[in-house]
Amino acid sequence: MQNIITVLYRSFIRNKNILIEGFWPLISNIAGLVFQVLTIKIVTNFISTDNYGKASLAMGILMLLNTLIMGPLMVAHNRLYFDYVKKSMVDWYQKYFKVLIMKGILIVTFLYLLIAVIYYLGGNSLYITYFMPIIFLGLVTPYFSERTNYL
C-alpha cells in the first residue's frame, strides 16, 4: 500500500500539469453545485417549505428523466468537445450542441408532463401541481451544466 501512495505522490510532484489540469474540473464541479443550490432556492420560493417533501418527489422524477435523457448527451459533449477544439470548430459545435440540448429538454418536459397527466388521471395531482417550478428547474440545470463544463 505504501508503494502505491509513494508512486502516486512522486507522479504528482513530477507532473505539475496534473494539478493545473485538475483545477478546471474542480471549478466546473463547484460551479455546478452552486447553480444547483441556486435552483433549489428558486424552487423553494415557489413552494412552501411544508410542501418541499412533496416537491422533492416531483424533483426525483425530473432527475430520473434528466439522468436518462440528458446524462448521455452531457457524456457525449464531454467526449466530443475537445475533438472539435482540435478541428477549430468549437463555435459551430457549441451552436449545434445548444440545439441538441434544447431538444433533450423538450423531451424531458414532454415525458414529465406525460407522467404528471397519468398520475392526475389516477387521482394524484402532485406532479401536475408542481409542473411549472419543476420544469423551470429542468430547463435551467442542463443549460448551466453545459455552460460550466469548460469555463
PDB file of C-alpha atoms in Angstrom:
ATOM      1  CA  MET A   1       0.000   0.000   0.000  1.00  0.00           C
ATOM      2  CA  GLN A   2       2.832   2.391   0.831  1.00  0.00           C
ATOM      3  CA  ASN A   3       4.377   1.746  -2.595  1.00  0.00           C
ATOM      4  CA  ILE A   4       1.203   2.834  -4.383  1.00  0.00           C
ATOM      5  CA  ILE A   5       0.955   6.025  -2.341  1.00  0.00           C
ATOM      6  CA  THR A   6       4.635   6.778  -2.920  1.00  0.00           C
ATOM      7  CA  VAL A   7       4.315   6.225  -6.670  1.00  0.00           C
ATOM      8  CA  LEU A   8       1.231   8.463  -6.864  1.00  0.00           C
ATOM      9  CA  TYR A   9       2.894  11.182  -4.804  1.00  0.00           C
ATOM     10  CA  ARG A  10       6.009  11.143  -6.996  1.00  0.00           C
ATOM     11  CA  SER A  11       3.839  11.240 -10.125  1.00  0.00           C
ATOM     12  CA  PHE A  12       2.109  14.376  -8.898  1.00  0.00           C
ATOM     13  CA  ILE A  13       5.394  16.012  -7.951  1.00  0.00           C
ATOM     14  CA  ARG A  14       6.966  15.301 -11.362  1.00  0.00           C
ATOM     15  CA  ASN A  15       3.938  16.240 -13.426  1.00  0.00           C
ATOM     16  CA  LYS A  16       2.649  19.588 -12.217  1.00  0.00           C
ATOM     17  CA  ASN A  17       0.304  19.735 -15.203  1.00  0.00           C
ATOM     18  CA  ILE A  18      -1.917  17.204 -13.442  1.00  0.00           C
ATOM     19  CA  LEU A  19      -2.572  19.733 -10.687  1.00  0.00           C
ATOM     20  CA  ILE A  20      -3.160  22.561 -13.156  1.00  0.00           C
ATOM     21  CA  GLU A  21      -5.440  20.448 -15.358  1.00  0.00           C
ATOM     22  CA  GLY A  22      -7.318  19.151 -12.312  1.00  0.00           C
ATOM     23  CA  PHE A  23      -8.150  22.710 -11.309  1.00  0.00           C
ATOM     24  CA  TRP A  24     -10.662  23.217 -14.155  1.00  0.00           C
ATOM     25  CA  PRO A  25     -12.844  20.164 -13.439  1.00  0.00           C
ATOM     26  CA  LEU A  26     -12.856  21.212  -9.787  1.00  0.00           C
ATOM     27  CA  ILE A  27     -14.072  24.714 -10.708  1.00  0.00           C
ATOM     28  CA  SER A  28     -16.675  23.197 -13.032  1.00  0.00           C
ATOM     29  CA  ASN A  29     -17.996  20.926 -10.283  1.00  0.00           C
ATOM     30  CA  ILE A  30     -18.125  23.794  -7.798  1.00  0.00           C
ATOM     31  CA  ALA A  31     -19.989  25.993 -10.309  1.00  0.00           C
ATOM     32  CA  GLY A  32     -22.439  23.160 -10.989  1.00  0.00           C
ATOM     33  CA  LEU A  33     -23.046  22.743  -7.269  1.00  0.00           C
ATOM     34  CA  VAL A  34     -23.627  26.485  -6.828  1.00  0.00           C
ATOM     35  CA  PHE A  35     -26.139  26.535  -9.688  1.00  0.00           C
ATOM     36  CA  GLN A  36     -27.948  23.508  -8.259  1.00  0.00           C
ATOM     37  CA  VAL A  37     -28.232  25.174  -4.857  1.00  0.00           C
ATOM     38  CA  LEU A  38     -29.494  28.372  -6.509  1.00  0.00           C
ATOM     39  CA  THR A  39     -32.131  26.499  -8.487  1.00  0.00           C
ATOM     40  CA  ILE A  40     -33.312  24.736  -5.333  1.00  0.00           C
ATOM     41  CA  LYS A  41     -33.556  28.139  -3.627  1.00  0.00           C
ATOM     42  CA  ILE A  42     -35.623  29.396  -6.571  1.00  0.00           C
ATOM     43  CA  VAL A  43     -37.901  26.355  -6.442  1.00  0.00           C
ATOM     44  CA  THR A  44     -38.455  26.803  -2.706  1.00  0.00           C
ATOM     45  CA  ASN A  45     -39.582  30.377  -3.381  1.00  0.00           C
ATOM     46  CA  PHE A  46     -42.449  28.937  -5.449  1.00  0.00           C
ATOM     47  CA  ILE A  47     -43.232  26.216  -2.927  1.00  0.00           C
ATOM     48  CA  SER A  48     -43.687  26.482   0.837  1.00  0.00           C
ATOM     49  CA  THR A  49     -41.270  24.545   2.985  1.00  0.00           C
ATOM     50  CA  ASP A  50     -44.145  22.364   4.211  1.00  0.00           C
ATOM     51  CA  ASN A  51     -44.675  21.127   0.684  1.00  0.00           C
ATOM     52  CA  TYR A  52     -40.992  20.714  -0.078  1.00  0.00           C
ATOM     53  CA  GLY A  53     -41.184  16.986   0.669  1.00  0.00           C
ATOM     54  CA  LYS A  54     -43.870  16.605  -1.969  1.00  0.00           C
ATOM     55  CA  ALA A  55     -41.863  18.755  -4.352  1.00  0.00           C
ATOM     56  CA  SER A  56     -38.816  16.556  -3.803  1.00  0.00           C
ATOM     57  CA  LEU A  57     -40.836  13.621  -5.143  1.00  0.00           C
ATOM     58  CA  ALA A  58     -41.542  15.633  -8.292  1.00  0.00           C
ATOM     59  CA  MET A  59     -37.884  16.655  -8.499  1.00  0.00           C
ATOM     60  CA  GLY A  60     -36.963  12.986  -8.195  1.00  0.00           C
ATOM     61  CA  ILE A  61     -38.956  12.232 -11.348  1.00  0.00           C
ATOM     62  CA  LEU A  62     -37.252  15.128 -13.113  1.00  0.00           C
ATOM     63  CA  MET A  63     -33.782  13.999 -12.003  1.00  0.00           C
ATOM     64  CA  LEU A  64     -34.528  10.463 -13.196  1.00  0.00           C
ATOM     65  CA  LEU A  65     -35.568  11.805 -16.604  1.00  0.00           C
ATOM     66  CA  ASN A  66     -32.530  14.089 -16.728  1.00  0.00           C
ATOM     67  CA  THR A  67     -30.269  11.163 -15.901  1.00  0.00           C
ATOM     68  CA  LEU A  68     -31.801   9.003 -18.628  1.00  0.00           C
ATOM     69  CA  ILE A  69     -32.062  11.679 -21.349  1.00  0.00           C
ATOM     70  CA  MET A  70     -29.620  14.495 -20.579  1.00  0.00           C
ATOM     71  CA  GLY A  71     -26.895  12.390 -18.947  1.00  0.00           C
ATOM     72  CA  PRO A  72     -25.856  10.639 -22.166  1.00  0.00           C
ATOM     73  CA  LEU A  73     -25.928  13.983 -24.017  1.00  0.00           C
ATOM     74  CA  MET A  74     -23.567  15.507 -21.475  1.00  0.00           C
ATOM     75  CA  VAL A  75     -21.238  12.488 -21.659  1.00  0.00           C
ATOM     76  CA  ALA A  76     -21.177  12.802 -25.441  1.00  0.00           C
ATOM     77  CA  HIS A  77     -20.487  16.520 -25.102  1.00  0.00           C
ATOM     78  CA  ASN A  78     -17.565  15.866 -22.756  1.00  0.00           C
ATOM     79  CA  ARG A  79     -16.215  13.278 -25.179  1.00  0.00           C
ATOM     80  CA  LEU A  80     -16.591  15.277 -28.403  1.00  0.00           C
ATOM     81  CA  TYR A  81     -15.798  18.819 -27.276  1.00  0.00           C
ATOM     82  CA  PHE A  82     -12.016  18.507 -27.497  1.00  0.00           C
ATOM     83  CA  ASP A  83     -12.215  16.831 -30.919  1.00  0.00           C
ATOM     84  CA  TYR A  84     -13.910  19.975 -32.201  1.00  0.00           C
ATOM     85  CA  VAL A  85     -11.365  22.163 -30.411  1.00  0.00           C
ATOM     86  CA  LYS A  86      -8.610  20.400 -32.386  1.00  0.00           C
ATOM     87  CA  LYS A  87     -10.560  20.941 -35.621  1.00  0.00           C
ATOM     88  CA  SER A  88     -11.092  24.653 -34.785  1.00  0.00           C
ATOM     89  CA  MET A  89     -14.858  24.114 -34.997  1.00  0.00           C
ATOM     90  CA  VAL A  90     -15.815  24.961 -31.408  1.00  0.00           C
ATOM     91  CA  ASP A  91     -18.229  27.762 -32.342  1.00  0.00           C
ATOM     92  CA  TRP A  92     -20.151  25.524 -34.738  1.00  0.00           C
ATOM     93  CA  TYR A  93     -20.176  22.656 -32.233  1.00  0.00           C
ATOM     94  CA  GLN A  94     -21.460  24.834 -29.382  1.00  0.00           C
ATOM     95  CA  LYS A  95     -24.326  26.146 -31.543  1.00  0.00           C
ATOM     96  CA  TYR A  96     -25.180  22.602 -32.614  1.00  0.00           C
ATOM     97  CA  PHE A  97     -24.996  21.307 -29.056  1.00  0.00           C
ATOM     98  CA  LYS A  98     -27.274  24.100 -27.755  1.00  0.00           C
ATOM     99  CA  VAL A  99     -29.924  22.970 -30.241  1.00  0.00           C
ATOM    100  CA  LEU A 100     -29.402  19.355 -29.188  1.00  0.00           C
ATOM    101  CA  ILE A 101     -29.692  20.259 -25.501  1.00  0.00           C
ATOM    102  CA  MET A 102     -32.923  22.173 -26.155  1.00  0.00           C
ATOM    103  CA  LYS A 103     -34.357  19.120 -27.914  1.00  0.00           C
ATOM    104  CA  GLY A 104     -33.369  16.997 -24.919  1.00  0.00           C
ATOM    105  CA  ILE A 105     -35.021  19.477 -22.555  1.00  0.00           C
ATOM    106  CA  LEU A 106     -38.214  19.373 -24.635  1.00  0.00           C
ATOM    107  CA  ILE A 107     -38.218  15.561 -24.498  1.00  0.00           C
ATOM    108  CA  VAL A 108     -37.745  15.628 -20.712  1.00  0.00           C
ATOM    109  CA  THR A 109     -40.551  18.211 -20.393  1.00  0.00           C
ATOM    110  CA  PHE A 110     -42.896  16.109 -22.510  1.00  0.00           C
ATOM    111  CA  LEU A 111     -42.125  12.930 -20.546  1.00  0.00           C
ATOM    112  CA  TYR A 112     -42.608  14.709 -17.208  1.00  0.00           C
ATOM    113  CA  LEU A 113     -45.944  16.111 -18.397  1.00  0.00           C
ATOM    114  CA  LEU A 114     -46.977  12.652 -19.585  1.00  0.00           C
ATOM    115  CA  ILE A 115     -46.145  11.166 -16.169  1.00  0.00           C
ATOM    116  CA  ALA A 116     -47.963  14.047 -14.440  1.00  0.00           C
ATOM    117  CA  VAL A 117     -51.101  13.520 -16.547  1.00  0.00           C
ATOM    118  CA  ILE A 118     -51.073   9.768 -15.940  1.00  0.00           C
ATOM    119  CA  TYR A 119     -50.841  10.345 -12.177  1.00  0.00           C
ATOM    120  CA  TYR A 120     -53.529  13.064 -12.386  1.00  0.00           C
ATOM    121  CA  LEU A 121     -55.894  10.702 -14.177  1.00  0.00           C
ATOM    122  CA  GLY A 122     -55.165   8.199 -11.411  1.00  0.00           C
ATOM    123  CA  GLY A 123     -56.253  10.740  -8.781  1.00  0.00           C
ATOM    124  CA  ASN A 124     -52.852  12.132  -7.726  1.00  0.00           C
ATOM    125  CA  SER A 125     -52.403  15.813  -8.608  1.00  0.00           C
ATOM    126  CA  LEU A 126     -48.926  16.131  -7.055  1.00  0.00           C
ATOM    127  CA  TYR A 127     -46.926  16.140 -10.290  1.00  0.00           C
ATOM    128  CA  ILE A 128     -49.321  18.494 -12.132  1.00  0.00           C
ATOM    129  CA  THR A 129     -49.307  20.911  -9.181  1.00  0.00           C
ATOM    130  CA  TYR A 130     -45.539  21.302  -9.285  1.00  0.00           C
ATOM    131  CA  PHE A 131     -45.219  21.278 -13.072  1.00  0.00           C
ATOM    132  CA  MET A 132     -44.037  24.889 -13.569  1.00  0.00           C
ATOM    133  CA  PRO A 133     -41.274  25.061 -10.924  1.00  0.00           C
ATOM    134  CA  ILE A 134     -40.063  21.566 -11.765  1.00  0.00           C
ATOM    135  CA  ILE A 135     -39.892  22.310 -15.488  1.00  0.00           C
ATOM    136  CA  PHE A 136     -38.078  25.565 -14.722  1.00  0.00           C
ATOM    137  CA  LEU A 137     -35.535  23.504 -12.798  1.00  0.00           C
ATOM    138  CA  GLY A 138     -35.396  21.072 -15.710  1.00  0.00           C
ATOM    139  CA  LEU A 139     -34.694  23.901 -18.146  1.00  0.00           C
ATOM    140  CA  VAL A 140     -32.035  25.622 -16.063  1.00  0.00           C
ATOM    141  CA  THR A 141     -29.965  22.683 -14.809  1.00  0.00           C
ATOM    142  CA  PRO A 142     -28.806  21.155 -18.138  1.00  0.00           C
ATOM    143  CA  TYR A 143     -28.137  24.579 -19.666  1.00  0.00           C
ATOM    144  CA  PHE A 144     -25.922  25.729 -16.789  1.00  0.00           C
ATOM    145  CA  SER A 145     -24.253  22.344 -16.638  1.00  0.00           C
ATOM    146  CA  GLU A 146     -23.281  22.633 -20.305  1.00  0.00           C
ATOM    147  CA  ARG A 147     -22.165  26.266 -19.880  1.00  0.00           C
ATOM    148  CA  THR A 148     -19.925  25.498 -16.902  1.00  0.00           C
ATOM    149  CA  ASN A 149     -18.267  22.357 -18.291  1.00  0.00           C
ATOM    150  CA  TYR A 150     -15.450  24.265 -19.967  1.00  0.00           C
ATOM    151  CA  LEU A 151     -15.082  27.685 -18.391  1.00  0.00           C
TER     152      LEU A 151
END
